[in-house]
Tab-separated table of C-alpha atoms in Angstrom:
chain	number	residue	atom	x	y	z
A	437	UNK	CA	166.554	33.258	95.528
A	438	UNK	CA	166.317	29.600	95.052
A	439	UNK	CA	168.322	26.776	93.987
A	440	UNK	CA	166.780	25.401	90.938
A	441	UNK	CA	164.230	23.247	89.381
A	442	UNK	CA	162.387	20.187	90.324
A	443	UNK	CA	160.368	18.027	87.997
A	444	UNK	CA	158.297	17.057	87.943
A	445	UNK	CA	155.856	19.625	90.159
A	446	UNK	CA	153.687	16.906	90.531
A	447	UNK	CA	154.000	12.866	90.626
A	448	UNK	CA	150.981	10.700	90.913
A	449	UNK	CA	152.416	6.734	91.341
A	450	UNK	CA	150.572	3.308	92.685
A	451	UNK	CA	151.780	2.252	96.174
A	452	UNK	CA	154.382	-0.464	95.193
A	453	UNK	CA	155.685	1.791	92.091
A	454	UNK	CA	158.974	3.859	92.075
A	455	UNK	CA	158.732	7.407	92.299
A	456	UNK	CA	161.845	9.339	90.432
A	457	UNK	CA	162.417	13.211	91.230
A	458	UNK	CA	164.923	15.290	89.603
A	459	UNK	CA	166.331	18.277	90.824
A	460	UNK	CA	168.870	20.704	89.222
A	461	UNK	CA	170.759	23.555	90.734
A	462	UNK	CA	172.404	26.507	89.594
A	463	UNK	CA	175.659	27.419	91.929
A	464	UNK	CA	178.420	25.493	93.320
A	465	UNK	CA	177.935	23.367	96.075
A	466	UNK	CA	179.557	21.498	99.011
A	467	UNK	CA	176.505	18.952	99.191
A	468	UNK	CA	173.197	18.281	98.339
A	469	UNK	CA	170.282	17.533	100.607
A	470	UNK	CA	167.024	16.084	100.103
A	471	UNK	CA	164.004	16.817	102.612
A	472	UNK	CA	160.336	15.424	102.812
A	473	UNK	CA	157.466	17.603	104.300
A	474	UNK	CA	154.651	16.802	105.111
A	475	UNK	CA	151.403	19.046	104.322
A	476	UNK	CA	152.188	22.561	106.358
A	477	UNK	CA	154.803	20.860	108.479
A	478	UNK	CA	158.213	21.308	108.954
A	479	UNK	CA	160.643	19.571	107.159
A	480	UNK	CA	162.449	16.113	107.359
A	481	UNK	CA	166.090	15.789	106.482
A	482	UNK	CA	166.031	12.763	104.141
A	483	UNK	CA	169.897	12.089	103.004
A	484	UNK	CA	172.634	14.097	101.689
A	485	UNK	CA	175.302	13.633	99.095
A	486	UNK	CA	178.374	15.393	99.220
A	487	UNK	CA	179.609	16.756	95.956
A	488	UNK	CA	182.494	14.509	95.509
A	489	UNK	CA	179.969	11.495	95.729
A	490	UNK	CA	178.078	10.236	92.946
A	491	UNK	CA	175.409	8.080	94.047
A	492	UNK	CA	174.362	7.278	97.917
A	493	UNK	CA	171.782	4.853	99.269
A	494	UNK	CA	169.797	4.870	102.763
A	495	UNK	CA	166.809	1.946	102.935
A	496	UNK	CA	164.547	2.875	99.920
A	497	UNK	CA	166.247	6.063	98.916
A	498	UNK	CA	168.967	6.733	96.419
A	499	UNK	CA	170.426	9.674	95.368
A	500	UNK	CA	172.619	10.387	92.677
A	501	UNK	CA	174.631	14.061	91.995
A	502	UNK	CA	176.095	14.500	88.465
A	503	UNK	CA	178.418	17.974	89.795
A	504	UNK	CA	178.977	18.230	85.466
A	505	UNK	CA	175.175	18.729	85.056
A	506	UNK	CA	174.560	20.340	88.234
A	507	UNK	CA	171.529	18.289	89.151
A	508	UNK	CA	170.598	15.285	91.281
A	509	UNK	CA	167.439	12.711	91.601
A	510	UNK	CA	166.256	10.853	94.252
A	511	UNK	CA	164.486	7.736	93.581
A	512	UNK	CA	162.272	6.288	96.133
A	513	UNK	CA	161.779	2.184	95.599
A	514	UNK	CA	158.620	0.169	96.657
A	515	UNK	CA	156.345	3.436	97.400
A	516	UNK	CA	153.572	3.676	100.075
A	517	UNK	CA	151.119	5.998	100.666
A	518	UNK	CA	152.868	7.145	103.503
A	519	UNK	CA	155.682	8.410	100.948
A	520	UNK	CA	152.643	11.110	99.820
A	521	UNK	CA	154.596	14.673	100.829
A	522	UNK	CA	156.393	17.328	99.189
A	523	UNK	CA	159.977	16.615	98.207
A	524	UNK	CA	162.872	19.177	98.094
A	525	UNK	CA	166.189	19.273	97.383
A	526	UNK	CA	168.510	21.874	98.987
A	527	UNK	CA	171.832	22.639	97.875
A	528	UNK	CA	174.509	23.399	101.238
A	529	UNK	CA	177.025	26.358	99.739
A	530	UNK	CA	179.591	27.424	102.084
A	531	UNK	CA	176.913	29.186	104.430
A	532	UNK	CA	173.262	28.261	103.743
A	533	UNK	CA	171.002	25.991	102.167
A	534	UNK	CA	169.257	27.132	98.638
A	535	UNK	CA	165.896	25.172	98.363
A	536	UNK	CA	164.603	24.052	94.669
A	537	UNK	CA	160.855	24.461	93.955
A	538	UNK	CA	159.600	20.962	95.357
A	539	UNK	CA	157.791	17.768	93.797
A	540	UNK	CA	154.838	16.648	95.690
A	541	UNK	CA	154.380	13.118	95.194
A	542	UNK	CA	150.826	11.083	95.673
A	543	UNK	CA	150.840	7.335	96.278
A	544	UNK	CA	148.027	6.314	95.984
A	545	UNK	CA	147.095	3.164	97.983
B	102	UNK	CA	169.498	15.380	119.868
B	103	UNK	CA	170.295	18.518	117.607
B	104	UNK	CA	166.389	19.745	118.030
B	105	UNK	CA	164.783	22.798	117.236
B	106	UNK	CA	161.566	24.105	118.727
B	107	UNK	CA	159.696	26.596	116.974
B	108	UNK	CA	156.382	27.979	118.850
B	109	UNK	CA	153.429	28.909	118.257
B	110	UNK	CA	152.605	26.152	115.600
B	111	UNK	CA	149.717	28.201	114.293
B	112	UNK	CA	148.748	32.041	114.899
B	113	UNK	CA	145.544	34.076	113.945
B	114	UNK	CA	146.181	37.831	114.366
B	115	UNK	CA	144.390	40.718	113.491
B	116	UNK	CA	145.663	43.257	110.566
B	117	UNK	CA	148.009	45.839	112.020
B	118	UNK	CA	149.209	44.290	115.098
B	119	UNK	CA	152.805	42.055	115.932
B	120	UNK	CA	153.429	38.335	115.700
B	121	UNK	CA	156.801	37.326	117.459
B	122	UNK	CA	157.901	33.748	116.677
B	123	UNK	CA	160.183	31.983	118.817
B	124	UNK	CA	162.898	29.602	117.567
B	125	UNK	CA	164.892	27.793	120.486
B	126	UNK	CA	167.386	25.201	120.289
B	127	UNK	CA	167.111	22.570	122.724
B	128	UNK	CA	170.425	20.434	123.201
B	129	UNK	CA	173.275	22.605	121.574
B	130	UNK	CA	174.056	25.999	120.814
B	131	UNK	CA	172.841	28.010	117.410
B	132	UNK	CA	175.230	30.946	117.085
B	133	UNK	CA	173.430	30.814	113.484
B	134	UNK	CA	169.941	30.296	112.868
B	135	UNK	CA	167.851	30.922	109.176
B	136	UNK	CA	164.595	32.153	108.868
B	137	UNK	CA	162.671	30.671	105.536
B	138	UNK	CA	159.116	31.910	104.259
B	139	UNK	CA	156.701	29.440	102.578
B	140	UNK	CA	153.815	30.329	100.624
B	141	UNK	CA	151.102	27.499	99.730
B	142	UNK	CA	152.348	24.944	97.299
B	143	UNK	CA	155.841	26.580	97.040
B	144	UNK	CA	159.500	25.909	97.992
B	145	UNK	CA	161.334	27.898	101.453
B	146	UNK	CA	162.212	31.169	100.481
B	147	UNK	CA	165.412	32.526	102.931
B	148	UNK	CA	164.259	35.962	104.223
B	149	UNK	CA	167.467	36.518	106.522
B	150	UNK	CA	170.396	34.703	108.782
B	151	UNK	CA	170.386	35.841	111.930
B	152	UNK	CA	173.847	35.581	114.053
B	153	UNK	CA	173.853	35.573	117.910
B	154	UNK	CA	175.007	39.046	119.139
B	155	UNK	CA	174.770	40.569	115.949
B	156	UNK	CA	172.580	42.113	113.412
B	157	UNK	CA	170.519	39.714	110.856
B	158	UNK	CA	171.596	39.661	106.832
B	159	UNK	CA	168.358	39.809	105.089
B	160	UNK	CA	167.677	38.241	101.305
B	161	UNK	CA	167.107	40.453	98.806
B	162	UNK	CA	163.118	42.005	98.530
B	163	UNK	CA	162.471	41.168	102.324
B	164	UNK	CA	161.755	44.489	104.604
B	165	UNK	CA	164.234	44.321	107.269
B	166	UNK	CA	162.239	46.707	109.922
B	167	UNK	CA	158.818	44.583	108.852
B	168	UNK	CA	160.604	41.257	109.722
B	169	UNK	CA	162.494	41.789	112.754
B	170	UNK	CA	165.065	39.422	113.788
B	171	UNK	CA	166.388	38.943	117.011
B	172	UNK	CA	169.291	36.405	118.043
B	173	UNK	CA	170.551	37.578	121.422
B	174	UNK	CA	171.381	34.176	122.896
B	175	UNK	CA	172.812	30.917	121.908
B	176	UNK	CA	169.823	29.234	122.339
B	177	UNK	CA	166.899	31.855	121.205
B	178	UNK	CA	166.177	33.200	117.885
B	179	UNK	CA	162.939	35.364	117.070
B	180	UNK	CA	161.326	36.520	114.520
B	181	UNK	CA	158.637	39.951	114.988
B	182	UNK	CA	156.154	40.456	111.768
B	183	UNK	CA	155.167	44.079	112.781
B	184	UNK	CA	152.207	45.675	111.731
B	185	UNK	CA	150.895	42.397	109.804
B	186	UNK	CA	148.912	42.680	106.827
B	187	UNK	CA	146.825	39.455	105.021
B	188	UNK	CA	149.624	39.392	102.666
B	189	UNK	CA	151.905	38.492	105.609
B	190	UNK	CA	149.831	35.174	105.662
B	191	UNK	CA	152.171	32.491	105.351
B	192	UNK	CA	154.243	29.518	106.738
B	193	UNK	CA	157.600	30.739	108.591
B	194	UNK	CA	160.463	28.387	109.205
B	195	UNK	CA	163.410	28.585	111.009
B	196	UNK	CA	166.481	26.030	111.051
B	197	UNK	CA	169.857	26.007	112.837
B	198	UNK	CA	173.164	25.322	111.908
B	199	UNK	CA	174.518	22.327	113.821
B	200	UNK	CA	176.980	19.548	114.724
B	201	UNK	CA	174.466	16.627	113.198
B	202	UNK	CA	176.164	15.407	109.917
B	203	UNK	CA	174.123	17.096	107.207
B	204	UNK	CA	174.441	20.464	109.404
B	205	UNK	CA	170.807	21.792	109.234
B	206	UNK	CA	167.822	21.168	111.969
B	207	UNK	CA	164.253	22.610	111.276
B	208	UNK	CA	161.845	23.851	113.536
B	209	UNK	CA	158.186	22.701	112.679
B	210	UNK	CA	157.130	26.102	111.326
B	211	UNK	CA	154.711	28.863	112.200
B	212	UNK	CA	151.314	29.000	110.039
B	213	UNK	CA	150.845	32.606	110.474
B	214	UNK	CA	147.046	34.104	109.474
B	215	UNK	CA	146.546	37.620	109.090
B	216	UNK	CA	143.008	38.388	109.343
């Protein structure tokens, strides 16, 4: 079963704008991870936030985690056309990853 | 480090035939590997978890006789789609538990098309 919902399902923005994607999860997690997938390709790990963390930054990425609401958000600042991809959150329990439905991001040059 | 190599990247097969997909951990020992299936424009659905030297654990709704998983060594897990049907056409991805900070490394995926 999937971890939860991500919204929006699809997001289209202009290059240079910020993109925010949200993820909700159902079960308890040890950490939450965000992955990127280019069309028809494998997954690239972007960032991990632990259950005892509230915010984390990595380059143009900012992730927040609210365990009371079982939700996370991924912010990509100053987007580039190369950021066009699908983005998935994945909750890590004690053993395995469970993926959200994903957000398809299109960055228009 | 912690690279998983998945082959083939694309395969087309006829209905009724079997297809084997391999995942190899290149620079680490993968005692646990996961197999996912992804339909177009959808998320990854965990199919099964394989542990080296033991039987795979399948998720609910996944036919273990159709999707045979073998994890006979610490560096190789295989998924065999038996008696393939067009509805088995999908993108299959493996991942392995690693010692990396985020704990998992993914293969590059296999696009299976059954005609």
